mmCIF file of C-alpha atoms in Angstrom:
data_model
loop_
_atom_site.group_PDB
_atom_site.id
_atom_site.type_symbol
_atom_site.label_atom_id
_atom_site.label_comp_id
_atom_site.label_asym_id
_atom_site.label_seq_id
_atom_site.Cartn_x
_atom_site.Cartn_y
_atom_site.Cartn_z
ATOM 1 C CA MET A 20 51.802 -89.994 153.797
ATOM 2 C CA ILE A 21 48.742 -90.886 155.675
ATOM 3 C CA VAL A 22 48.644 -91.222 159.726
ATOM 4 C CA GLN A 23 46.052 -91.949 162.157
ATOM 5 C CA ARG A 24 45.227 -89.567 165.032
ATOM 6 C CA VAL A 25 42.894 -89.440 168.087
ATOM 7 C CA VAL A 26 40.926 -86.195 168.218
ATOM 8 C CA LEU A 27 38.640 -84.978 171.028
ATOM 9 C CA ASN A 28 35.142 -85.695 169.646
ATOM 10 C CA SER A 29 32.992 -84.343 172.565
ATOM 11 C CA ARG A 30 33.429 -83.124 176.237
ATOM 12 C CA PRO A 31 31.754 -84.829 178.980
ATOM 13 C CA GLY A 32 30.790 -82.089 180.998
ATOM 14 C CA LYS A 33 32.037 -80.840 183.894
ATOM 15 C CA ASN A 34 29.968 -83.083 186.078
ATOM 16 C CA GLY A 35 30.047 -86.413 183.466
ATOM 17 C CA ASN A 36 32.031 -89.185 183.474
ATOM 18 C CA PRO A 37 34.300 -89.485 180.667
ATOM 19 C CA VAL A 38 33.696 -92.119 178.172
ATOM 20 C CA ALA A 39 35.585 -93.425 174.976
ATOM 21 C CA GLU A 40 33.148 -92.417 172.395
ATOM 22 C CA ASN A 41 34.795 -88.853 173.190
ATOM 23 C CA PHE A 42 37.501 -89.572 171.520
ATOM 24 C CA ARG A 43 37.273 -90.543 167.847
ATOM 25 C CA VAL A 44 40.431 -91.771 165.284
ATOM 26 C CA GLU A 45 40.562 -90.149 161.822
ATOM 27 C CA GLU A 46 43.354 -90.295 159.091
ATOM 28 C CA VAL A 47 45.081 -87.393 157.982
ATOM 29 C CA ASN A 48 47.891 -86.533 155.312
ATOM 30 C CA LEU A 49 51.179 -85.959 157.354
ATOM 31 C CA SER A 50 53.721 -83.634 155.080
ATOM 32 C CA ASP A 51 56.848 -85.596 153.354
ATOM 33 C CA ASN A 52 58.799 -82.649 154.455
ATOM 34 C CA ILE A 53 60.287 -81.301 157.596
ATOM 35 C CA ASN A 54 61.297 -77.652 157.982
ATOM 36 C CA GLU A 55 64.701 -76.668 159.708
ATOM 37 C CA GLY A 56 64.605 -77.307 163.318
ATOM 38 C CA GLN A 57 61.708 -79.982 162.963
ATOM 39 C CA VAL A 58 62.068 -83.728 163.784
ATOM 40 C CA GLN A 59 59.469 -86.756 162.358
ATOM 41 C CA VAL A 60 58.735 -89.051 165.036
ATOM 42 C CA ARG A 61 57.445 -92.149 165.139
ATOM 43 C CA THR A 62 55.394 -92.850 168.163
ATOM 44 C CA LEU A 63 55.786 -95.664 170.141
ATOM 45 C CA TYR A 64 54.081 -95.236 173.428
ATOM 46 C CA LEU A 65 51.500 -92.389 175.199
ATOM 47 C CA SER A 66 50.259 -92.060 178.455
ATOM 48 C CA VAL A 67 46.860 -91.769 179.839
ATOM 49 C CA ASP A 68 46.959 -90.025 183.243
ATOM 50 C CA PRO A 69 43.988 -88.667 185.565
ATOM 51 C CA TYR A 70 44.897 -85.111 185.080
ATOM 52 C CA MET A 71 43.664 -85.302 181.677
ATOM 53 C CA ARG A 72 40.190 -85.379 182.706
ATOM 54 C CA CYS A 73 40.527 -81.417 183.000
ATOM 55 C CA ARG A 74 42.076 -81.064 179.597
ATOM 56 C CA MET A 75 38.229 -82.334 178.369
ATOM 57 C CA ASN A 76 36.498 -79.362 179.509
ATOM 58 C CA GLU A 77 36.453 -76.162 177.957
ATOM 59 C CA ASP A 78 37.970 -74.633 180.842
ATOM 60 C CA THR A 79 40.774 -76.719 182.795
ATOM 61 C CA GLY A 80 40.513 -74.778 186.089
ATOM 62 C CA THR A 81 44.068 -74.097 186.114
ATOM 63 C CA ASP A 82 46.726 -71.656 184.369
ATOM 64 C CA TYR A 83 49.256 -73.972 183.916
ATOM 65 C CA ILE A 84 47.420 -76.776 181.511
ATOM 66 C CA ARG A 85 45.484 -75.974 178.460
ATOM 67 C CA PRO A 86 41.900 -77.612 177.153
ATOM 68 C CA TRP A 87 42.139 -79.998 174.480
ATOM 69 C CA GLU A 88 39.798 -78.436 171.329
ATOM 70 C CA LEU A 89 36.888 -80.119 170.094
ATOM 71 C CA SER A 90 38.019 -81.867 166.654
ATOM 72 C CA GLN A 91 41.682 -81.080 167.248
ATOM 73 C CA VAL A 92 44.414 -83.652 167.703
ATOM 74 C CA VAL A 93 44.985 -84.778 171.582
ATOM 75 C CA ASP A 94 48.288 -85.157 173.285
ATOM 76 C CA GLY A 95 49.897 -85.795 176.608
ATOM 77 C CA GLY A 96 53.066 -87.537 177.668
ATOM 78 C CA GLY A 97 54.370 -89.996 174.860
ATOM 79 C CA VAL A 98 57.691 -91.415 173.919
ATOM 80 C CA GLY A 99 59.166 -92.336 170.126
ATOM 81 C CA ILE A 100 62.008 -92.356 168.061
ATOM 82 C CA VAL A 101 63.423 -89.978 165.535
ATOM 83 C CA GLU A 102 62.590 -90.994 161.642
ATOM 84 C CA GLU A 103 64.296 -87.699 160.252
ATOM 85 C CA SER A 104 65.991 -84.694 161.875
ATOM 86 C CA LYS A 105 66.301 -81.146 160.959
ATOM 87 C CA HIS A 106 67.484 -80.218 164.229
ATOM 88 C CA ILE A 107 70.986 -79.902 165.492
ATOM 89 C CA ASN A 108 70.293 -81.929 168.802
ATOM 90 C CA PHE A 109 68.563 -85.038 167.025
ATOM 91 C CA THR A 110 69.583 -87.593 164.907
ATOM 92 C CA LYS A 111 67.643 -90.645 163.312
ATOM 93 C CA GLY A 112 67.386 -93.355 165.609
ATOM 94 C CA ASP A 113 67.327 -91.311 168.753
ATOM 95 C CA PHE A 114 64.573 -91.873 171.339
ATOM 96 C CA VAL A 115 62.552 -89.067 172.554
ATOM 97 C CA THR A 116 59.578 -88.181 174.713
ATOM 98 C CA SER A 117 57.252 -84.973 175.725
ATOM 99 C CA PHE A 118 54.745 -83.901 178.030
ATOM 100 C CA TYR A 119 52.482 -82.388 174.824
ATOM 101 C CA TRP A 120 53.208 -85.361 172.416
ATOM 102 C CA PRO A 121 49.931 -85.642 169.888
ATOM 103 C CA TRP A 122 48.125 -88.779 169.634
ATOM 104 C CA GLN A 123 49.263 -90.016 166.729
ATOM 105 C CA THR A 124 51.179 -92.548 165.070
ATOM 106 C CA LYS A 125 53.813 -90.524 163.220
ATOM 107 C CA VAL A 126 54.369 -86.579 163.720
ATOM 108 C CA ILE A 127 56.220 -83.931 162.813
ATOM 109 C CA LEU A 128 57.203 -81.806 165.958
ATOM 110 C CA ASP A 129 59.729 -78.606 166.528
ATOM 111 C CA GLY A 130 62.991 -79.863 168.048
ATOM 112 C CA SER A 131 62.671 -77.565 170.800
ATOM 113 C CA SER A 132 59.954 -79.767 172.563
ATOM 114 C CA LEU A 133 61.766 -82.713 172.586
ATOM 115 C CA GLU A 134 64.020 -84.321 175.165
ATOM 116 C CA LYS A 135 66.043 -87.117 174.536
ATOM 117 C CA VAL A 136 66.024 -90.296 176.776
ATOM 118 C CA ASP A 137 68.577 -92.927 177.254
ATOM 119 C CA PRO A 138 67.263 -96.244 177.179
ATOM 120 C CA GLN A 139 69.846 -97.486 179.700
ATOM 121 C CA LEU A 140 68.108 -95.834 182.304
ATOM 122 C CA VAL A 141 65.259 -98.364 181.898
ATOM 123 C CA ASP A 142 66.948 -101.012 180.774
ATOM 124 C CA GLY A 143 65.345 -100.916 177.478
ATOM 125 C CA HIS A 144 61.430 -100.436 178.552
ATOM 126 C CA LEU A 145 61.185 -97.140 176.912
ATOM 127 C CA SER A 146 57.302 -97.018 178.203
ATOM 128 C CA TYR A 147 58.721 -96.568 182.019
ATOM 129 C CA PHE A 148 59.556 -92.668 180.595
ATOM 130 C CA LEU A 149 56.082 -92.366 181.072
ATOM 131 C CA GLY A 150 55.994 -93.463 184.403
ATOM 132 C CA ALA A 151 58.379 -94.870 186.959
ATOM 133 C CA ILE A 152 61.261 -93.092 185.571
ATOM 134 C CA GLY A 153 59.029 -90.328 184.416
ATOM 135 C CA MET A 154 56.560 -87.776 185.643
ATOM 136 C CA PRO A 155 54.561 -90.146 187.764
ATOM 137 C CA GLY A 156 57.963 -90.941 189.472
ATOM 138 C CA LEU A 157 59.085 -87.790 189.693
ATOM 139 C CA THR A 158 55.532 -86.550 191.306
ATOM 140 C CA SER A 159 55.785 -89.257 193.926
ATOM 141 C CA LEU A 160 59.397 -88.658 194.840
ATOM 142 C CA ILE A 161 59.792 -84.907 194.929
ATOM 143 C CA GLY A 162 56.296 -84.821 196.550
ATOM 144 C CA ILE A 163 57.510 -87.137 199.511
ATOM 145 C CA GLN A 164 61.084 -85.462 199.523
ATOM 146 C CA GLU A 165 59.438 -81.545 199.469
ATOM 147 C CA LYS A 166 55.905 -82.584 201.398
ATOM 148 C CA GLY A 167 56.265 -85.403 203.335
ATOM 149 C CA HIS A 168 59.090 -84.557 206.343
ATOM 150 C CA ILE A 169 60.091 -88.185 206.363
ATOM 151 C CA THR A 170 62.667 -88.872 208.953
ATOM 152 C CA ALA A 171 64.454 -92.018 208.797
ATOM 153 C CA GLY A 172 64.669 -93.774 212.102
ATOM 154 C CA SER A 173 61.227 -92.368 213.550
ATOM 155 C CA ASN A 174 58.866 -94.899 213.232
ATOM 156 C CA GLN A 175 56.697 -92.963 210.854
ATOM 157 C CA THR A 176 53.580 -94.592 209.165
ATOM 158 C CA MET A 177 52.574 -93.264 205.842
ATOM 159 C CA VAL A 178 48.819 -94.100 203.917
ATOM 160 C CA VAL A 179 48.699 -93.716 200.437
ATOM 161 C CA SER A 180 45.356 -93.470 198.689
ATOM 162 C CA GLY A 181 45.205 -94.622 194.885
ATOM 163 C CA ALA A 182 47.563 -97.271 196.180
ATOM 164 C CA ALA A 183 47.646 -99.426 193.018
ATOM 165 C CA GLY A 184 47.857 -96.453 190.519
ATOM 166 C CA ALA A 185 50.824 -94.628 188.841
ATOM 167 C CA CYS A 186 51.609 -92.441 191.725
ATOM 168 C CA GLY A 187 50.383 -94.507 194.053
ATOM 169 C CA SER A 188 52.142 -97.797 193.787
ATOM 170 C CA LEU A 189 55.591 -95.734 193.377
ATOM 171 C CA ALA A 190 55.117 -93.543 196.472
ATOM 172 C CA GLY A 191 54.767 -96.349 199.089
ATOM 173 C CA GLN A 192 57.813 -97.835 197.757
ATOM 174 C CA ILE A 193 59.488 -94.587 198.033
ATOM 175 C CA GLY A 194 58.142 -93.731 201.452
ATOM 176 C CA HIS A 195 59.756 -97.312 202.596
ATOM 177 C CA LEU A 196 62.912 -96.633 200.685
ATOM 178 C CA MET A 197 62.985 -92.747 202.493
ATOM 179 C CA GLY A 198 62.803 -93.994 206.078
ATOM 180 C CA CYS A 199 59.249 -94.934 207.094
ATOM 181 C CA SER A 200 59.126 -98.024 208.939
ATOM 182 C CA ARG A 201 55.022 -98.447 207.945
ATOM 183 C CA VAL A 202 53.404 -97.813 204.780
ATOM 184 C CA VAL A 203 49.421 -98.773 204.101
ATOM 185 C CA GLY A 204 47.794 -98.594 200.834
ATOM 186 C CA ILE A 205 43.962 -97.775 200.229
ATOM 187 C CA CYS A 206 42.920 -99.481 197.085
ATOM 188 C CA GLY A 207 39.399 -100.812 195.086
ATOM 189 C CA THR A 208 40.077 -104.536 194.595
ATOM 190 C CA GLN A 209 41.563 -107.478 196.337
ATOM 191 C CA GLU A 210 43.400 -107.997 193.602
ATOM 192 C CA LYS A 211 45.170 -104.801 193.948
ATOM 193 C CA CYS A 212 45.353 -105.042 197.766
ATOM 194 C CA LEU A 213 47.297 -108.793 197.079
ATOM 195 C CA PHE A 214 49.737 -106.831 194.460
ATOM 196 C CA LEU A 215 50.627 -104.297 197.176
ATOM 197 C CA THR A 216 51.307 -106.367 199.977
ATOM 198 C CA SER A 217 52.785 -109.492 198.173
ATOM 199 C CA GLU A 218 55.001 -107.482 194.892
ATOM 200 C CA LEU A 219 55.603 -104.246 196.311
ATOM 201 C CA GLY A 220 56.362 -104.455 200.261
ATOM 202 C CA PHE A 221 53.556 -102.344 201.458
ATOM 203 C CA ASP A 222 53.075 -103.633 205.419
ATOM 204 C CA ALA A 223 48.934 -103.538 204.817
ATOM 205 C CA ALA A 224 46.479 -102.894 202.179
ATOM 206 C CA VAL A 225 42.847 -101.771 202.733
ATOM 207 C CA ASN A 226 40.229 -102.706 199.966
ATOM 208 C CA TYR A 227 37.760 -99.641 200.508
ATOM 209 C CA LYS A 228 35.006 -101.373 198.484
ATOM 210 C CA LYS A 229 35.087 -103.920 201.349
ATOM 211 C CA GLY A 230 34.067 -103.303 205.203
ATOM 212 C CA ASN A 231 34.941 -100.245 207.272
ATOM 213 C CA VAL A 232 37.844 -98.472 206.124
ATOM 214 C CA ALA A 233 38.001 -96.143 209.115
ATOM 215 C CA GLU A 234 38.360 -99.707 211.422
ATOM 216 C CA GLN A 235 40.840 -101.392 208.994
ATOM 217 C CA LEU A 236 42.906 -98.170 209.433
ATOM 218 C CA ARG A 237 42.617 -98.464 212.873
ATOM 219 C CA GLU A 238 44.160 -101.623 213.226
ATOM 220 C CA PHE A 239 46.737 -101.283 210.366
ATOM 221 C CA CYS A 240 47.856 -97.657 211.761
ATOM 222 C CA PRO A 241 48.016 -98.233 215.623
ATOM 223 C CA ALA A 242 50.050 -95.133 216.242
ATOM 224 C CA GLY A 243 47.946 -93.109 213.730
ATOM 225 C CA VAL A 244 49.089 -91.952 210.596
ATOM 226 C CA ASP A 245 51.960 -89.107 210.260
ATOM 227 C CA VAL A 246 52.415 -88.968 206.381
ATOM 228 C CA TYR A 247 49.395 -89.205 203.578
ATOM 229 C CA PHE A 248 50.337 -89.497 200.167
ATOM 230 C CA ASP A 249 46.780 -88.327 198.939
ATOM 231 C CA ASN A 250 45.516 -89.249 195.225
ATOM 232 C CA VAL A 251 42.073 -89.500 195.736
ATOM 233 C CA GLY A 252 40.218 -87.038 197.963
ATOM 234 C CA GLY A 253 36.818 -87.364 199.159
ATOM 235 C CA ASP A 254 35.020 -89.514 201.587
ATOM 236 C CA ILE A 255 38.400 -91.842 201.812
ATOM 237 C CA SER A 256 40.868 -88.943 202.419
ATOM 238 C CA ASP A 257 38.233 -87.411 205.171
ATOM 239 C CA THR A 258 38.878 -90.883 206.871
ATOM 240 C CA VAL A 259 42.848 -90.912 207.025
ATOM 241 C CA ILE A 260 42.864 -87.341 207.931
ATOM 242 C CA SER A 261 40.842 -88.324 210.995
ATOM 243 C CA GLN A 262 43.366 -90.502 212.194
ATOM 244 C CA MET A 263 46.505 -88.389 211.501
ATOM 245 C CA ASN A 264 48.676 -87.355 214.017
ATOM 246 C CA ARG A 265 49.750 -84.060 215.334
ATOM 247 C CA ASN A 266 52.033 -81.913 213.133
ATOM 248 C CA SER A 267 51.384 -84.696 210.221
ATOM 249 C CA HIS A 268 51.588 -84.241 206.845
ATOM 250 C CA ILE A 269 49.344 -84.435 203.570
ATOM 251 C CA ILE A 270 51.062 -84.809 200.514
ATOM 252 C CA LEU A 271 48.511 -83.930 197.684
ATOM 253 C CA CYS A 272 49.344 -85.696 194.616
ATOM 254 C CA GLY A 273 45.761 -85.787 193.133
ATOM 255 C CA GLN A 274 42.116 -85.938 193.753
ATOM 256 C CA ILE A 275 40.599 -88.195 191.461
ATOM 257 C CA SER A 276 37.497 -88.769 193.111
ATOM 258 C CA GLN A 277 36.588 -85.115 192.459
ATOM 259 C CA TYR A 278 37.576 -84.673 188.921
ATOM 260 C CA ASN A 279 34.567 -85.498 187.258
ATOM 261 C CA LYS A 280 32.711 -82.950 189.571
ATOM 262 C CA ASP A 281 33.050 -78.816 189.104
ATOM 263 C CA VAL A 282 34.952 -78.264 192.312
ATOM 264 C CA PRO A 283 37.839 -76.046 192.708
ATOM 265 C CA TYR A 284 40.996 -77.598 193.461
ATOM 266 C CA PRO A 285 42.411 -78.778 195.673
ATOM 267 C CA PRO A 286 38.810 -79.344 196.971
ATOM 268 C CA PRO A 287 37.897 -78.047 200.120
ATOM 269 C CA LEU A 288 37.360 -80.116 203.219
ATOM 270 C CA PRO A 289 34.064 -80.769 204.984
ATOM 271 C CA PRO A 290 34.049 -78.507 208.149
ATOM 272 C CA ALA A 291 34.553 -80.840 211.060
ATOM 273 C CA VAL A 292 37.452 -82.439 208.896
ATOM 274 C CA GLU A 293 39.143 -79.271 208.165
ATOM 275 C CA ALA A 294 38.795 -78.335 211.860
ATOM 276 C CA ILE A 295 40.824 -81.657 212.602
ATOM 277 C CA GLN A 296 43.561 -80.580 210.056
ATOM 278 C CA LYS A 297 43.503 -77.064 211.752
ATOM 279 C CA GLU A 298 43.227 -78.486 215.263
ATOM 280 C CA ARG A 299 45.966 -80.900 214.804
ATOM 281 C CA ASN A 300 48.504 -78.599 212.668
ATOM 282 C CA ILE A 301 48.277 -80.881 209.705
ATOM 283 C CA THR A 302 49.686 -79.506 206.548
ATOM 284 C CA ARG A 303 47.866 -80.052 203.298
ATOM 285 C CA GLU A 304 49.272 -77.609 200.655
ATOM 286 C CA ARG A 305 48.747 -78.210 196.852
ATOM 287 C CA PHE A 306 51.797 -79.829 195.361
ATOM 288 C CA LEU A 307 53.015 -79.137 191.676
ATOM 289 C CA VAL A 308 55.698 -80.974 190.309
ATOM 290 C CA LEU A 309 56.083 -78.798 187.174
ATOM 291 C CA ASN A 310 57.453 -76.387 190.263
ATOM 292 C CA TYR A 311 60.617 -78.178 190.868
ATOM 293 C CA LYS A 312 62.206 -78.713 187.539
ATOM 294 C CA ASP A 313 65.273 -77.873 189.128
ATOM 295 C CA LYS A 314 65.088 -81.404 190.990
ATOM 296 C CA PHE A 315 64.120 -83.394 187.430
ATOM 297 C CA GLU A 316 67.425 -84.625 186.345
ATOM 298 C CA SER A 317 68.587 -85.936 189.467
ATOM 299 C CA GLY A 318 65.306 -87.275 190.621
ATOM 300 C CA ILE A 319 64.826 -89.402 187.062
ATOM 301 C CA LEU A 320 68.862 -90.706 188.099
ATOM 302 C CA GLN A 321 67.924 -91.967 191.554
ATOM 303 C CA LEU A 322 64.629 -93.353 190.179
ATOM 304 C CA SER A 323 66.441 -95.471 187.651
ATOM 305 C CA GLN A 324 69.050 -96.323 190.331
ATOM 306 C CA TRP A 325 66.169 -97.876 192.575
ATOM 307 C CA PHE A 326 64.994 -99.733 189.866
ATOM 308 C CA LYS A 327 68.005 -101.467 188.632
ATOM 309 C CA GLU A 328 68.884 -102.256 192.099
ATOM 310 C CA GLY A 329 65.663 -104.062 192.214
ATOM 311 C CA LYS A 330 64.550 -101.601 194.868
ATOM 312 C CA LEU A 331 61.751 -100.036 193.003
ATOM 313 C CA LYS A 332 59.109 -102.758 191.121
ATOM 314 C CA ILE A 333 57.249 -101.131 188.393
ATOM 315 C CA ARG A 334 53.804 -102.638 186.916
ATOM 316 C CA GLU A 335 52.337 -101.274 184.012
ATOM 317 C CA THR A 336 48.817 -101.986 182.290
ATOM 318 C CA VAL A 337 49.448 -101.682 178.699
ATOM 319 C CA THR A 338 46.702 -101.440 176.079
ATOM 320 C CA ASN A 339 47.552 -101.940 172.496
ATOM 321 C CA GLY A 340 46.817 -99.685 169.315
ATOM 322 C CA LEU A 341 45.704 -96.000 168.724
ATOM 323 C CA GLU A 342 42.072 -96.821 168.246
ATOM 324 C CA ASN A 343 42.008 -97.705 171.862
ATOM 325 C CA MET A 344 43.196 -94.731 173.508
ATOM 326 C CA GLY A 345 39.888 -93.760 174.348
ATOM 327 C CA ALA A 346 38.833 -96.867 176.106
ATOM 328 C CA ALA A 347 42.017 -96.975 178.072
ATOM 329 C CA PHE A 348 41.540 -93.334 179.041
ATOM 330 C CA GLN A 349 38.149 -94.343 180.283
ATOM 331 C CA SER A 350 39.200 -97.908 182.192
ATOM 332 C CA MET A 351 42.118 -95.541 184.237
ATOM 333 C CA MET A 352 39.372 -92.993 185.293
ATOM 334 C CA THR A 353 37.680 -96.007 186.694
ATOM 335 C CA GLY A 354 40.539 -97.836 188.141
ATOM 336 C CA GLY A 355 40.950 -100.753 185.439
ATOM 337 C CA ASN A 356 44.601 -100.199 185.629
ATOM 338 C CA ILE A 357 47.143 -101.660 188.271
ATOM 339 C CA GLY A 358 50.317 -99.309 188.165
ATOM 340 C CA LYS A 359 50.744 -97.223 185.222
ATOM 341 C CA GLN A 360 48.245 -97.092 182.377
ATOM 342 C CA ILE A 361 50.082 -97.156 178.754
ATOM 343 C CA VAL A 362 49.216 -97.364 175.124
ATOM 344 C CA CYS A 363 51.566 -99.075 173.035
ATOM 345 C CA ILE A 364 51.508 -97.881 169.573
ATOM 346 C CA SER A 365 54.337 -99.051 168.125
ATOM 347 C CA GLU A 366 57.033 -101.955 169.357
ATOM 348 C CA GLU A 367 59.200 -101.468 166.098
ATOM 349 C CA THR A 368 62.254 -99.605 167.923
ATOM 350 C CA SER A 369 64.731 -99.463 164.269
ATOM 351 C CA VAL A 370 64.379 -97.017 161.663
#
């Protein structure tokens, strides 16, 4: 059987901006036979995420993420449907997900690499397992639970950078749900600002491309900042940190402004900002959601419950077609998405 797949065509270089042409689509032959323990799946949705930028380098700079290989199939978060199974845990028609799903229309995988998902948790929106009811949702929820130190009723102010993205759009809402009295988002367009305040319940939003960010933050956070959910790093984070209160907390989710630069993770703060951090006893610890696997099951149930109760609003930017994976990745890395960037490969959910 002939299937389509996406391979890494070229590397952008450690300091380069990724482009759609770094990927290419090719056709390959998929075996008609599957072995004991394997399943054949049809891909429904694939995820593109900022962390993937480091996988485009020969060395990812981390020990827990491996690089993509040139001319080899690319992989990441995916959801699909089982078409044939020789694994005891899966039957035809099951919906499954994996963190290492090949960018391919159909694929044969070891059943041990897959996890069954229940469509009822997402009211049938299977792509949500790649976003709000998946890794980005868990990252936001567990990050806030473990590193945010939010106490309901204590009038805390939370600031979220990259606030209209996959994690940021959830983090602000979760901050409110867990007891922050004020949540302010930072993003890059007026449309995103409006989305945050009118749809997601943020108390205010700052467009960092317009006006003075420090002044706007002072206006919107008159009592200072107690919790900072940091998705971007760089100048924006330096500005936020300078307005943080004593004994406040930074949740270090991502540093997308630094991903096209050859710097360590997390990137060091400029000396003046580091001095503020130390003097005010602001915590800034690296947060890795994969270290909290024991909290995944309860976290998914909590996120699903909030979604079903209408307390957690979910927004996606959906691109159609495997051939557009590269374009979707390039767009996401430059802020073209609102909410989670998803690529729909197939919408046919019957076998």
